[in-house]
Amino acid sequence: MNCIIIDDEALARSIIRNHCDKTADVEVVAQFENAISAIKYLNQNEVDLIFLDIHMPDFTGFDFIQTLKNPPRIVLTSSDRNFAIEAFEYECIVDYLVKPVALPRFLKAVQKAQQFVASTEPIQDTSVQSQPQQETENDLYINIDRRLIKLNFDSILIIEAKGDYILIKTEGKNYTVHSTLKKIEEKLPESKFLKIHRSYVINYHKIIDIEDNSVLIAKDVIPISRSNRPILMKRLNLL
Amino acid sequence: MTKPNLDKIKEIAGGTASFEQEMISIIKEELPAELEQYQFHLEQNNFKQTAESVHKLKHKISILNMEEAYATAAAYENELRAENPTSAPAFKKIIDELNAFVKKL
C-alpha cells in the first residue's frame, strides 16, 4: 500500500514513518506538514492510505476530508482521546490512533486498512442527491463532494481564501470548497458581504467590534486592509 | 505525579536505538519553539491560539509519559476554549518540569 502522512508535528510524522518502515507492504511516498500541500499532491497522485492528523492549524483533518472527491482509506491520528465517535461518521475512515502511536496498535490499523483496500472499490459518496443548483435570494448552494449543501446567507460569518480553496465559516460548521474568493463574491449580496482583505470576505452584519485594522466576528479576528477600511466604514451605520 | 521519563519513547522505538534518538532530537528541537509560542499567545490573552499551543504540547507531555499531567493539560485546553483558563498555574508547573527534563537529554 502506498501511503502519505499529514501532520503538522515532525515528531508525529517521524513515529508513523518509522512504524511504516517496519511494516511489510506499506510504503510512505510523501509526508506533509499541512493539508493544503497534501491536496496539491493528491490532485496528481493516487495513494491507498492516508495517516491524517485531525487537529492542524487553519485546515483541520475533517476540512481536508471534505475536499476529497474519492477519498482513499484514512487512518486518523490525534492527541485527543475523545474524538472517536465523530471520526467514524466518515465512511473512508478505517481507524483512529491516539498519539503517540505504539507499534502494535499501528499494525492493527494497517491490517484494517489492508482489509478495506483489498475488499472494496474506491469509496463513492452514497449521500448524493439530485438537487438542482440554484441561488435564491437568501441561500447559496455549495458543492461538497458532489453534494449540494444549502447555506443561508445569514448563517455565513467569514470566507477565507486558502490557496485553491475557500474556507466558509458559518454559525454551525465550516466548509472547505474548491473555489476562489472572486467567484463566491459574485454570488453574495453586497447588502451583507464585503471583501475587507485580499484573503477575507466577511458578513459585515456579524461584526462584534472593530479595532484599528481588524474586525472581530464570532471568535475570529480578521485583518482589514488599508484600502478596504473606508469602504467598510461607509457601509456601517455609525453614530 | 509521574515524573517525565523515556519509558514510552523506548516502548515506541521497540529497541531501535536510531529511532529512539530521532524522537529525542525532534523533541529537543520542537519543544522550545512550542513553549515560546505558548508563552506568546498567553501574554496576548489569545485564548484560541493558546489552546492550540497547549494541544501541541499535549503530545510531548504524553510521549514523556506524564499521564496525570496529560489530564491537566487536556482540561486546561478545554478551559482555554471556553475562555476560562483556571489551570494556567498548574500547567506552568508541568511545562517547567518538562522543559527542565528535555534540556538534560
XYZ file of N, CA, C and O in Angstrom, chain B residues 34-70:
148
model
N 7.652 25.463 20.638
C 6.258 25.305 21.077
C 6.017 26.046 22.391
O 4.960 26.649 22.590
N 7.011 25.995 23.287
C 6.858 26.711 24.574
C 6.861 28.221 24.350
O 6.097 28.948 24.993
N 7.695 28.654 23.418
C 7.766 30.089 23.112
C 6.433 30.566 22.541
O 5.919 31.618 22.922
N 5.866 29.773 21.643
C 4.566 30.121 21.050
C 3.484 30.175 22.119
O 2.652 31.077 22.140
N 3.506 29.186 23.005
C 2.517 29.143 24.090
C 2.599 30.429 24.919
O 1.579 31.079 25.180
N 3.829 30.788 25.316
C 4.029 31.965 26.166
C 3.557 33.236 25.454
O 2.906 34.092 26.053
N 3.875 33.316 24.160
C 3.496 34.487 23.382
C 1.969 34.653 23.344
O 1.438 35.727 23.644
N 1.281 33.576 23.010
C -0.185 33.657 22.895
C -0.828 33.903 24.256
O -1.828 34.610 24.362
N -0.229 33.314 25.295
C -0.751 33.518 26.662
C -0.664 34.994 27.046
O -1.617 35.577 27.572
N 0.495 35.585 26.764
C 0.696 37.006 27.103
C -0.227 37.917 26.292
O -0.573 39.003 26.736
N -0.594 37.463 25.094
C -1.510 38.249 24.255
C -2.972 38.046 24.665
O -3.865 38.613 24.048
N -3.199 37.179 25.649
C -4.571 36.802 26.045
C -5.367 36.236 24.883
O -6.589 36.428 24.801
N -4.677 35.579 23.968
C -5.338 34.971 22.817
C -5.689 33.521 23.194
O -4.883 32.600 23.049
N -6.898 33.341 23.701
C -7.293 32.028 24.231
C -7.250 30.935 23.162
O -6.797 29.822 23.421
N -7.725 31.295 21.970
C -7.819 30.287 20.914
C -6.430 29.759 20.538
O -6.199 28.555 20.482
N -5.503 30.699 20.311
C -4.153 30.285 19.912
C -3.411 29.622 21.075
O -2.597 28.725 20.864
N -3.685 30.083 22.295
C -3.056 29.439 23.456
C -3.531 27.991 23.556
O -2.744 27.076 23.835
N -4.823 27.771 23.309
C -5.361 26.405 23.329
C -4.685 25.546 22.265
O -4.366 24.373 22.500
N -4.435 26.136 21.088
C -3.742 25.396 20.018
C -2.334 24.992 20.475
O -1.880 23.881 20.213
N -1.662 25.921 21.162
C -0.310 25.622 21.653
C -0.345 24.506 22.693
O 0.500 23.610 22.687
N -1.313 24.560 23.587
C -1.444 23.517 24.619
C -1.729 22.178 23.950
O -1.180 21.137 24.347
N -2.547 22.222 22.898
C -2.873 20.978 22.190
C -1.598 20.311 21.672
O -1.408 19.109 21.812
N -0.722 21.113 21.066
C 0.537 20.562 20.542
C 1.398 20.021 21.681
O 2.008 18.955 21.564
N 1.449 20.768 22.779
C 2.302 20.341 23.906
C 1.798 19.041 24.539
O 2.575 18.292 25.137
N 0.500 18.776 24.387
C -0.059 17.543 24.979
C 0.648 16.297 24.448
O 0.851 15.328 25.180
N 1.028 16.342 23.164
C 1.705 15.176 22.573
C 3.062 14.961 23.253
O 3.443 13.831 23.567
N 3.769 16.056 23.525
C 5.086 15.953 24.186
C 4.897 15.437 25.620
O 5.663 14.603 26.097
N 3.872 15.964 26.276
C 3.596 15.542 27.657
C 3.294 14.044 27.686
O 3.786 13.310 28.543
N 2.523 13.619 26.714
C 2.117 12.208 26.661
C 3.298 11.304 26.340
O 3.485 10.258 26.975
N 4.121 11.712 25.380
C 5.223 10.827 24.966
C 6.312 10.761 26.047
O 7.057 9.789 26.119
N 6.357 11.785 26.895
C 7.310 11.730 28.016
C 6.647 11.125 29.254
O 7.125 11.287 30.381
N 5.531 10.463 28.998
C 4.905 9.571 29.983
C 4.359 10.283 31.230
O 4.281 9.690 32.304
N 3.956 11.557 31.090
C 3.418 12.310 32.239
C 1.882 12.179 32.215
O 1.175 13.093 31.791
N 1.396 11.048 32.645
C -0.030 10.731 32.496
C -0.959 11.706 33.232
O -1.913 12.213 32.654
N -0.670 11.967 34.497
C -1.545 12.890 35.254
C -1.465 14.298 34.658
O -2.461 15.015 34.579
N -0.258 14.658 34.240
C -0.079 15.988 33.635
C -0.872 16.103 32.339
O -1.401 17.168 32.019
N -0.982 14.983 31.612
C -1.758 14.999 30.369
C -3.214 15.383 30.676
O -3.819 16.206 29.972
